[in-house]
Amino acid sequence: MNTTSYEDHQRRWIRNVEQAERIIPLIGSLYRDRGVVTSIHGRRLINLSAVDLLRVHAYAAEAEGVELSVTESAALLRAITRVAPPPASLDVARLARLAAAERPGEPLGDDPAALDAVIRAELRGVLRGGDTDVAIDEVLERGRDVVLYGFGRIGRLLARILIAHAGNGRGPRLRAIVARRGSPDDLVKRASLLARDSVHGPFDGTIEVDEQAGTITANGTVIQVIYANDPSEVDYEAFGIVDAIVVDNTGRWRDREQLSRHLASPGASRVLLTAPGSGDVPNIVHGINHDSIADDDVILSAASCTTNAITPVLKALDDAYGVVRGHVETVHSFTNDQNLIDNFHSGDRRGRSAALNMVITETGAAKAVAKALPALAGRLTGSAIRVPTPDVSLAILNLRLGRRADRAELNGYLREVSRHSALRQQVDFVDSPELVSTDIVGSNRAGVVDGQATIADAEDVVVYVWYDNEFGYACQVVRVIEAMAGTHPVVVPRRREVTLASG
Amino acid sequence: MNTTSYEDHQRRWIRNVEQAERIIPLIGSLYRDRGVVTSIHGRRLINLSAVDLLRVHAYAAEAEGVELSVTESAALLRAITRVAPPPASLDVARLARLAAAERPGEPLGDDPAALDAVIRAELRGVLRGGDTDVAIDEVLERGRDVVLYGFGRIGRLLARILIAHAGNGRGPRLRAIVARRGSPDDLVKRASLLARDSVHGPFDGTIEVDEQAGTITANGTVIQVIYANDPSEVDYEAFGIVDAIVVDNTGRWRDREQLSRHLASPGASRVLLTAPGSGDVPNIVHGINHDSIADDDVILSAASCTTNAITPVLKALDDAYGVVRGHVETVHSFTNDQNLIDNFHSGDRRGRSAALNMVITETGAAKAVAKALPALAGRLTGSAIRVPTPDVSLAILNLRLGRRADRAELNGYLREVSRHSALRQQVDFVDSPELVSTDIVGSNRAGVVDGQATIADAEDVVVYVWYDNEFGYACQVVRVIEAMAGTHPVVVPRRREVTLASG
Amino acid sequence: MNTTSYEDHQRRWIRNVEQAERIIPLIGSLYRDRGVVTSIHGRRLINLSAVDLLRVHAYAAEAEGVELSVTESAALLRAITRVAPPPASLDVARLARLAAAERPGEPLGDDPAALDAVIRAELRGVLRGGDTDVAIDEVLERGRDVVLYGFGRIGRLLARILIAHAGNGRGPRLRAIVARRGSPDDLVKRASLLARDSVHGPFDGTIEVDEQAGTITANGTVIQVIYANDPSEVDYEAFGIVDAIVVDNTGRWRDREQLSRHLASPGASRVLLTAPGSGDVPNIVHGINHDSIADDDVILSAASCTTNAITPVLKALDDAYGVVRGHVETVHSFTNDQNLIDNFHSGDRRGRSAALNMVITETGAAKAVAKALPALAGRLTGSAIRVPTPDVSLAILNLRLGRRADRAELNGYLREVSRHSALRQQVDFVDSPELVSTDIVGSNRAGVVDGQATIADAEDVVVYVWYDNEFGYACQVVRVIEAMAGTHPVVVPRRREVTLASG
Amino acid sequence: MNTTSYEDHQRRWIRNVEQAERIIPLIGSLYRDRGVVTSIHGRRLINLSAVDLLRVHAYAAEAEGVELSVTESAALLRAITRVAPPPASLDVARLARLAAAERPGEPLGDDPAALDAVIRAELRGVLRGGDTDVAIDEVLERGRDVVLYGFGRIGRLLARILIAHAGNGRGPRLRAIVARRGSPDDLVKRASLLARDSVHGPFDGTIEVDEQAGTITANGTVIQVIYANDPSEVDYEAFGIVDAIVVDNTGRWRDREQLSRHLASPGASRVLLTAPGSGDVPNIVHGINHDSIADDDVILSAASCTTNAITPVLKALDDAYGVVRGHVETVHSFTNDQNLIDNFHSGDRRGRSAALNMVITETGAAKAVAKALPALAGRLTGSAIRVPTPDVSLAILNLRLGRRADRAELNGYLREVSRHSALRQQVDFVDSPELVSTDIVGSNRAGVVDGQATIADAEDVVVYVWYDNEFGYACQVVRVIEAMAGTHPVVVPRRREVTLASG
């Protein structure tokens, strides 16, 4: 290649960076002033750097097969700003495709009025009678108070996500964490664990500790740290917290009776358990059955990380092929419930060194699928092998389907599910011969299908689903919190139904 | 418990140790002078310490449900010495049971003549016309020369086992290893790698290096180290090695044409590849198809560690239930074919850090089962996940059987297979709620069924098979070497057929 | 805390985010149009997200003890834009402090003319006669071509950094990488290894492969992949590459004669070895002796990661206290030069499993300090222990000083060195009781002093220096490349001399 | 090499094995009937296999430079049996050297009377008036009762060693362990953890559980498992345990007042803490100050693993060179006191993932040296780095000596110390270029000097000391228990004083 071409490419990149920098304030303003979350194929645009924005644009091309230029995005963002929609989640790439389809071959920004019309049309019927220009304060009141009871690995990741999503002050409001006091400098240690993580890296923002007030302030979110050994000792109202969703991350209590003890704390009104619930506690997997949450469901469970990872993929496969029977084997990262080196543990095999061993463990994750997806009741068995990695797990779905499956078609179908279906927040699909587990760290999906690994042999298939058992799960929990809080935004354009090519 | 009882227990133990010490020379003498390998339920008694002997006796009680005292063993060992059998593998525990059945309720040693008769009866028909007192030199000539071409992890473990089995000078004789010279002090480094192993611990014995002669002497076995970059450079006869079995541990050559290059080396007469062979190279899994080795099969493969681990269990299940279809997922320790940290590798995903990742890898191990067990051709798929452990792997057999399986019966059947069947050298069975992978390090079986993990759901079962992918495999390779050398001893009493309880 | 305060904090944060978004285009424009790199205490502002910008501002407060608001930064950035300086590296925080000192108590932006004067004053004398408003093209021509010979871990990180710094097209220009072809899909695999890293995470940007052209394009940088087994096979000019700096990452050649073979490749004019050079090859540690690079020094070494980590701290200590003698023990992450599991290796102990062992290794890193810092010749010994972590190492400096040291004063001095001295790009200082090695991943400094660990006992001290032996080292190498290319920007305000409080 | 030589070597080995088998009962009988512990250069001969015995003989040649044949050992063992000494620890190799010196050039067994005379001479003056043929029951009464309070990693290893040393019923008698009940199947789990260990491998012997009686019987030792949350709940006498040494492995209590609570338990008379004691609790390092234990020292500490590892080496160096000042840096395996993945921990940095990080930790191990070795008070500082290995640590002694040290002489001195001095049970010395940490697993010494790593630079030296921080420490604790119980055997021949060659 000659130097001119080298410089051409570089100049083009630099121009793109320049444009990306310019749309950053637009994206921020829509979010803060209107409650509008903009995204490109499920990648949120909020608080990205210029290079990150270009990366997301490149992803759009990969996901859709259609290029999306920053110039086009800029035109659309300006149009959205003009239209002034009520709070919603808008996919810029898909709006661009709709607009392009209206006026094929013409640059997007050329006819602003046409662009505005496309956006208005998509908004119609979706939102309160289609009115736009509703003041954000009419729609998004002060958000719902949220309390994290237990501040272990899941608790801390929930805090990170809730803080990152707090950018316009309208969503769930993280108000407090409840923990046992572990040392005189407990508060500083909790803040430090929030600030630094051996797996997920440093906190993205600023953290301050006020030992006097007993608070940690992270990116402007003031979090009260409440020390208690039991829910009965806690009075949230004393800290101005009302009508709060208490997210129980301790795993100590699993059934309705035990969990309802949280409701006795003044200021608490709902409970979400971040572990499988027992008895009649509904297990909610976002994307599958979050619509079933009723106003009087005050005690809910977000099921386990594995159940969240596999249920959406199983639902998609059941929809298209029918799942006759299956076994789910999970190769799972170790968790703090195991020992570092051999020592006593009340559970089978979990006492043996997690850093040195493969450890077979029982798991109810496969059976629990039926709690969210009753169609699969009695059809699944499951087991898990813990291995010496700190995060990211792999669920192997050995399935007998109701009809023969072609490998390419099955992969194509799951790919479409991940891009366009109602499950696209839950399911991702990758097709890389070099992908390994650490690449999944930080994935915000419940599960990521590894297309290269898929095996299809007539009705028998094996589908491999990666998941960040910490972060991906925490994202699903936050979606349930948002659903409970009524703040999960309406999605525009609507997700479309995905069916099997041969179906 | 009071002190008397404490001391009673202790005194009994001390008496047992004393007796165990006394039978050590008996065991050694039978082995050296007669070529008789004594064992208790597959545990060899040769070169054990007194406490180890007691441990094996305790295992007999666990395996059979019948106690075997050292006094009984001593009586039997004395009887065997009197009978002076030809070279054979004698199971002391099972002979004891036969003898006890003859004269129920009476101490074993009371009637020496009766004991001798039992042993003679078992030997009859099994060995050359039943003659005993055949001089060892008539039966076991100087053993067959063996050469290890390639001295990596499998090569070194083969050396360790061949040396440990060289105790009477009649089996396969490790004569040389062939390697590329890697440094000026290569010989010392090779010896050091044989002497110390991060996974398998120190070499059990003594190692001396003679730099002048280019030899390593380990427990009296003088091993010539031959440096060569290619088989064409090697002349074994120059070192007095004749008619040798060349064990190729390099994995560089897989088909008949490539492997036959070893036969051009003077002194080499047969080749055994310790990796799956391609094309028409027979894959031998000891216990399954080693009887099929013909005298003119000069090029053979010992298949892969995983194929060795799963084929015997699959055969047992196919015999009893019929295997309709299955998927084998292997959770596999990393191997030196992967990288420590991310770097280039010609294979998919194998370039990514083995120490940090779960890595999906393709494996032909399931398909290769059919090479040894044609009945399963076309019925199995397979894949593997490499995880950050250095040794021991777990094969998960997801099977659809030809008939419904009851979990307890299936476990009971596999347990019996591991204790009494013709596959008992290949299959082990453990039933512990605390077992993890490191416990399997050093297992000499091809595979170890984890009974606690078995899942049975009508015709669908999941069976978990642990294996020491290094040592267990090396033991299988040595069995094939012995079969090729004609030195695998006849087993007395004969193994019995094991069938399903409900069958 | 009551809700009002909660919302006050949140509103303030949101306002800050808004302002941060607005300065992003200012920062980008200065960088692209003027070659002005803006930073806050060594943290570059280029291509940060809004939250990252706020994080850097918070760091300024921590580092200086003086708050720096985004409003102040915005005022300064506008002033810099007005002043239109020639290419330089400007520290916004330190300029703000100078401006505040001029007009104490008054908001920074109130008197634009005064602000401009401060900036002009600082620029005077530093740059070509103090002229501002020099067109960038007069100063920064098309950058210097750079080629990476060898594309292992250091090579790939150099590529990442060079690409990230290529944002205005004026610095070193990464033009090509040279590697051995490892597989038919080599190009895709190289790109994939650049895109994903098990330790450093995904590439920040977009990567495209053009198999026809044999190029990888990353963030607009078109990189020619040249396959060769030896420098003699390479013709850079054929790809339009001229006068290139060849960065040798193979470690195969160490002395002048061997390395000069690169110069025979058409298009190559200088060589930089990313490993310690032997013989008379100068070892350059940026910050210590990069000023000594003469125009006719065509073959240079960037020394080792450890030498880079320790030399700046040793220099600082020698300046203040005098270093009489010392021993440097390095606890070092494993590298790909070791084996995954035990196997042959020509080096002592390096053949033993890196994933399972502490491994004592020889290192010349301590002795090599004297090559960059002759004052310490003969005063240091060193050794290293490799341990099972994939990245980040810890150098432990056991020193006997020329005078008694007070722990607090020594820490305070090193802290100042890290904030204000000429070594501040090389030395960082942290003071956290919770810091561990993974926190250092991604540090761009040569070494990070762990203040909490410092031990001082009269003249004997022990100082602990963390370093990202991959990324921190790669940053130092890039600084040397920039120095060789003449593109390392002038720093404004000038770094100040730091001396011992009691000095 | 030709085949004859091959067979000559093999035949010689086989003859040696045969002889080794024959001395096994002799060794056992001396131990059981006379309380005589036989060893070769610190390697106990009791319960070894024949090959292990040959290995120890080979070690003698390596350690002494003089061959010791099994024939010679056999002659000596027969002589010892004839002489019938009282309980003692007899070094066969050193007695052989003394005997050979008496009659140079003549085979050892030729003149039995002369051999007996040599042994008698060595015994004279050492033991109760030199009388031999004292019945064991007169000297070794029933041993001292020992209780393990706490059954973690150190507790379980103490149990393993005490059981292995219980072979003649005369030493410390492990009677009970005290633990908190962790689950309904606690007893089975405790037994399982004793039976299997991810680092140290399987228990060498047999283990039975009697759930009715609440006992674990291991190799004939009946161990009562007592469940208690506090010493005040325990009555040892109820189980027939009297005058017991309570070994506290919990680390919960460190000072005299807290530890004395154990003495209130009926049946307990002395306490040994397996952690550093605080206040005036004497810290005993066997080999250094165990002779200082007075009869009324009822509360003792066995110091830490690191203090045990370094104090003997420091003493040896101080004796020969004088230690002016030093810093001890320990690269330490993780322990269960750290977390598997980041989580709250009351100690600094210990909450961060032990499996992923280097973790700087404070240690009092260097300061604690002075408690056992007051001469070094105030001269040492220390710190530790925890790294991701499960066992074995490395202490790096940076020392300034009182005189110049020559590297070869210093190594030679420490080698002699490890072979012949009064510290030879504590100090080992290896000189291998391939040694790594896992090779040290199972070392019974307090510390192992790595001679290849030694650095000497005039008065400044760096000495590297490996130690199995679990097993080596447990061995030292057992030696203290034996000292407290008065059962540590007298050593014959007496250890000799080792001095510096140039001294």
Coordinates of N, CA and C in Angstrom, one line a residue, chain B residues 1 3 6-7 9-10 13-14 17-18 21 24-25 28 32 47-52 54-55 58 142 166-169 173-175 189 192 196 198 202-206 219-222 224 239-240 432 434-435 438-439, chain D residues 1 3 6-7 9-10 13-14 17-18 21 24-25 28 32 47-52 54-55 58 142 166-169 173-175 189 192 196 198 202-206 219-222 224 239-240 432 434-435 438-439:
Chain B
M1 N -14.5 -43.1 74.5 CA -13.7 -44.4 74.5 C -12.6 -44.4 75.5
T3 N -9.0 -45.8 77.4 CA -7.7 -45.9 77.0 C -7.4 -47.4 76.5
Y6 N -8.2 -47.8 73.1 CA -7.3 -47.0 72.3 C -6.1 -47.9 72.0
E7 N -5.6 -48.5 73.1 CA -4.3 -49.3 73.0 C -4.6 -50.6 72.3
H9 N -6.7 -51.1 69.8 CA -6.6 -50.7 68.4 C -5.2 -50.6 67.9
Q10 N -4.4 -49.9 68.7 CA -3.0 -49.6 68.3 C -2.2 -50.8 68.2
W13 N -3.0 -52.8 65.2 CA -2.4 -52.2 64.0 C -0.9 -52.6 63.9
I14 N -0.2 -52.4 65.1 CA 1.2 -52.7 65.1 C 1.5 -54.2 64.7
V17 N 1.2 -54.4 61.0 CA 2.4 -53.8 60.3 C 3.5 -54.9 60.3
E18 N 3.6 -55.5 61.5 CA 4.7 -56.5 61.6 C 4.5 -57.6 60.6
E21 N 5.3 -56.4 57.0 CA 6.7 -56.4 56.8 C 7.3 -57.7 56.4
I24 N 6.7 -58.8 52.7 CA 7.3 -58.1 51.6 C 8.4 -58.9 50.8
P25 N 9.3 -59.6 51.6 CA 10.2 -60.4 50.8 C 9.5 -61.6 50.0
G28 N 8.3 -60.0 46.8 CA 9.4 -59.6 46.0 C 10.0 -60.9 45.3
R32 N 10.4 -61.6 41.3 CA 11.7 -61.7 40.7 C 12.1 -63.1 40.2
N47 N 6.7 -53.9 45.6 CA 7.4 -52.7 46.1 C 6.5 -51.8 47.0
L48 N 5.5 -52.3 47.6 CA 4.8 -51.5 48.6 C 5.5 -51.5 49.9
S49 N 5.2 -50.4 50.7 CA 5.6 -50.4 52.1 C 4.6 -51.2 52.9
A50 N 5.0 -51.4 54.2 CA 4.1 -52.2 55.0 C 2.7 -51.5 55.2
V51 N 2.7 -50.2 55.4 CA 1.5 -49.5 55.5 C 0.7 -49.5 54.2
D52 N 1.4 -49.4 53.1 CA 0.7 -49.5 51.8 C 0.0 -50.8 51.7
L54 N -1.2 -52.6 54.0 CA -2.4 -52.7 54.9 C -3.5 -51.8 54.2
R55 N -3.1 -50.8 53.5 CA -4.1 -50.0 52.8 C -4.8 -50.8 51.7
A58 N -7.2 -53.1 53.3 CA -8.5 -52.4 53.6 C -9.3 -52.1 52.4
R142 N 14.6 -62.8 28.0 CA 14.9 -61.4 28.1 C 13.8 -60.6 27.4
A166 N 10.1 -52.9 35.6 CA 11.3 -53.6 35.1 C 11.9 -54.5 36.2
G167 N 11.2 -54.6 37.3 CA 11.7 -55.1 38.6 C 12.2 -56.6 38.5
N168 N 11.8 -57.3 37.5 CA 12.3 -58.7 37.4 C 13.1 -58.9 36.1
G169 N 13.2 -57.8 35.3 CA 14.0 -57.9 34.1 C 13.4 -58.7 33.0
R173 N 11.7 -53.7 28.0 CA 13.0 -53.2 28.5 C 13.2 -51.8 27.9
L174 N 13.1 -50.8 28.7 CA 13.3 -49.5 28.2 C 14.8 -49.3 27.9
R175 N 15.1 -49.1 26.6 CA 16.5 -49.1 26.3 C 17.0 -47.7 25.9
K189 N 19.4 -32.1 32.0 CA 18.1 -31.5 32.1 C 17.0 -32.6 31.9
S192 N 16.8 -34.5 35.0 CA 16.1 -33.7 36.0 C 14.6 -33.7 35.8
R196 N 12.0 -35.0 38.7 CA 11.1 -34.1 39.4 C 10.0 -33.8 38.5
S198 N 6.2 -31.4 38.5 CA 5.4 -30.5 39.3 C 4.0 -31.1 39.6
P202 N 8.2 -36.5 42.8 CA 9.6 -37.0 42.5 C 9.5 -38.4 42.0
F203 N 10.6 -38.8 41.2 CA 10.7 -40.1 40.8 C 11.0 -41.1 42.0
D204 N 10.4 -42.2 41.9 CA 10.5 -43.1 43.0 C 11.7 -44.0 42.8
G205 N 12.8 -43.6 43.2 CA 14.1 -44.3 43.0 C 15.3 -43.5 42.8
T206 N 16.2 -44.0 42.1 CA 17.5 -43.3 42.0 C 17.8 -43.1 40.5
N219 N 17.0 -46.6 38.6 CA 16.7 -47.9 39.2 C 17.3 -49.0 38.5
G220 N 18.5 -48.9 38.1 CA 19.2 -50.0 37.4 C 18.9 -50.1 36.0
T221 N 18.0 -49.3 35.4 CA 17.7 -49.4 34.0 C 18.6 -48.4 33.3
V222 N 19.5 -48.8 32.4 CA 20.4 -47.9 31.7 C 19.7 -47.5 30.4
Q224 N 19.8 -45.2 27.1 CA 20.7 -44.5 26.2 C 19.9 -43.3 25.6
F239 N 23.6 -49.3 19.5 CA 23.6 -49.4 20.9 C 23.1 -50.7 21.5
G240 N 23.2 -51.7 20.6 CA 22.8 -53.1 21.0 C 21.3 -53.3 21.2
S432 N -17.9 -41.1 46.3 CA -17.5 -40.2 47.4 C -18.1 -38.9 47.1
E434 N -17.0 -36.2 48.3 CA -15.9 -35.2 48.4 C -14.9 -35.2 47.3
L435 N -15.0 -36.1 46.4 CA -14.0 -36.3 45.4 C -13.9 -35.1 44.4
T438 N -8.0 -33.4 41.7 CA -6.6 -33.7 42.1 C -6.6 -35.1 42.8
D439 N -7.7 -35.6 43.3 CA -7.7 -36.9 43.9 C -7.4 -38.0 42.9
Chain D
M1 N 26.1 -48.4 24.6 CA 26.2 -49.5 25.7 C 25.7 -50.8 25.2
T3 N 24.3 -54.8 25.6 CA 23.2 -55.4 26.4 C 23.7 -56.1 27.7
Y6 N 23.8 -53.5 30.2 CA 22.4 -53.2 30.6 C 21.9 -54.2 31.6
E7 N 22.2 -55.5 31.3 CA 21.7 -56.5 32.2 C 22.5 -56.6 33.5
H9 N 23.7 -54.0 35.1 CA 23.1 -52.9 35.9 C 21.8 -53.4 36.5
Q10 N 21.0 -54.0 35.7 CA 19.7 -54.4 36.1 C 19.8 -55.5 37.2
W13 N 20.7 -54.0 40.5 CA 19.6 -53.3 41.1 C 18.7 -54.3 41.8
I14 N 18.4 -55.4 41.0 CA 17.5 -56.4 41.6 C 18.0 -57.0 42.8
V17 N 17.4 -54.6 45.6 CA 16.0 -54.6 46.0 C 15.8 -55.7 47.0
E18 N 16.3 -56.9 46.6 CA 16.1 -58.1 47.4 C 16.7 -57.9 48.8
E21 N 14.5 -55.5 50.8 CA 13.3 -56.1 51.4 C 13.6 -56.8 52.7
I24 N 13.7 -54.7 55.9 CA 12.5 -54.0 56.3 C 12.0 -54.5 57.7
P25 N 11.9 -55.9 57.8 CA 11.5 -56.3 59.2 C 12.5 -56.0 60.3
G28 N 11.7 -52.4 61.3 CA 10.4 -52.4 62.0 C 10.6 -52.9 63.4
R32 N 9.6 -51.0 66.8 CA 8.5 -51.4 67.7 C 9.0 -51.9 69.0
N47 N 9.0 -47.7 57.8 CA 7.9 -47.9 56.9 C 8.2 -47.4 55.5
L48 N 9.5 -47.6 55.1 CA 9.8 -47.3 53.7 C 9.6 -48.6 52.9
S49 N 9.4 -48.4 51.6 CA 9.4 -49.5 50.6 C 10.9 -49.9 50.3
A50 N 11.1 -51.0 49.6 CA 12.4 -51.4 49.3 C 13.1 -50.3 48.4
V51 N 12.3 -49.8 47.4 CA 12.9 -48.8 46.5 C 13.2 -47.5 47.2
D52 N 12.3 -47.1 48.2 CA 12.6 -46.0 49.0 C 13.9 -46.1 49.8
L54 N 16.4 -47.8 48.9 CA 17.6 -47.7 48.0 C 17.8 -46.2 47.7
R55 N 16.7 -45.5 47.6 CA 16.8 -44.1 47.3 C 17.5 -43.3 48.5
A58 N 21.1 -44.0 48.3 CA 21.8 -43.2 47.2 C 22.0 -41.8 47.7
R142 N 3.6 -45.5 78.2 CA 2.6 -45.1 77.4 C 2.9 -43.6 77.1
A166 N 3.3 -42.9 65.3 CA 2.7 -43.6 66.4 C 3.0 -45.1 66.3
G167 N 3.9 -45.4 65.4 CA 4.1 -46.8 65.0 C 4.5 -47.7 66.1
N168 N 5.1 -47.2 67.2 CA 5.4 -48.2 68.3 C 4.6 -47.8 69.6
G169 N 3.7 -46.9 69.5 CA 2.8 -46.7 70.6 C 3.5 -46.0 71.8
R173 N 0.6 -39.4 71.8 CA -0.6 -40.2 71.3 C -1.7 -39.2 71.0
L174 N -2.0 -39.2 69.7 CA -3.1 -38.3 69.3 C -4.4 -38.9 69.8
R175 N -5.1 -38.2 70.7 CA -6.3 -38.8 71.3 C -7.6 -38.1 70.8
K189 N -17.0 -35.8 56.9 CA -16.3 -34.8 56.2 C -14.9 -34.5 56.7
S192 N -12.8 -37.3 55.7 CA -12.5 -37.2 54.2 C -11.4 -36.2 54.0
R196 N -8.0 -37.2 52.1 CA -7.6 -36.6 50.8 C -7.1 -35.2 50.9
S198 N -5.7 -31.8 48.5 CA -5.4 -31.4 47.1 C -3.9 -31.1 46.9
P202 N -3.1 -38.3 49.1 CA -3.9 -39.1 49.9 C -3.2 -39.5 51.2
F203 N -4.0 -39.8 52.2 CA -3.4 -40.3 53.5 C -2.7 -41.6 53.3
D204 N -1.6 -41.8 53.9 CA -0.9 -43.0 53.8 C -1.3 -44.0 54.8
G205 N -2.4 -44.7 54.5 CA -2.9 -45.7 55.4 C -4.4 -45.9 55.3
T206 N -5.0 -46.3 56.4 CA -6.4 -46.6 56.4 C -7.2 -45.7 57.4
N219 N -5.0 -45.7 60.8 CA -3.8 -46.6 61.1 C -3.8 -47.0 62.5
G220 N -4.9 -47.4 63.1 CA -5.0 -48.0 64.4 C -5.0 -46.9 65.5
T221 N -4.9 -45.6 65.1 CA -5.0 -44.6 66.1 C -6.5 -44.1 66.2
V222 N -7.1 -44.3 67.4 CA -8.5 -44.0 67.6 C -8.6 -42.5 68.0
Q224 N -10.9 -39.3 69.0 CA -12.2 -38.8 69.4 C -12.4 -37.5 68.8
F239 N -13.3 -38.7 78.1 CA -12.9 -39.6 77.1 C -11.6 -40.4 77.4
G240 N -11.3 -40.4 78.7 CA -10.1 -41.1 79.2 C -8.8 -40.4 78.8
S432 N 20.5 -27.5 42.9 CA 20.0 -27.9 41.7 C 19.6 -26.7 40.8
E434 N 17.5 -26.8 38.6 CA 16.1 -27.0 38.1 C 15.0 -27.0 39.1
L435 N 15.5 -26.7 40.4 CA 14.5 -26.8 41.5 C 13.5 -25.7 41.4
T438 N 7.3 -26.5 43.8 CA 6.5 -27.7 44.0 C 7.4 -28.9 44.5
D439 N 8.7 -28.8 44.1 CA 9.6 -29.8 44.6 C 9.8 -29.9 46.1

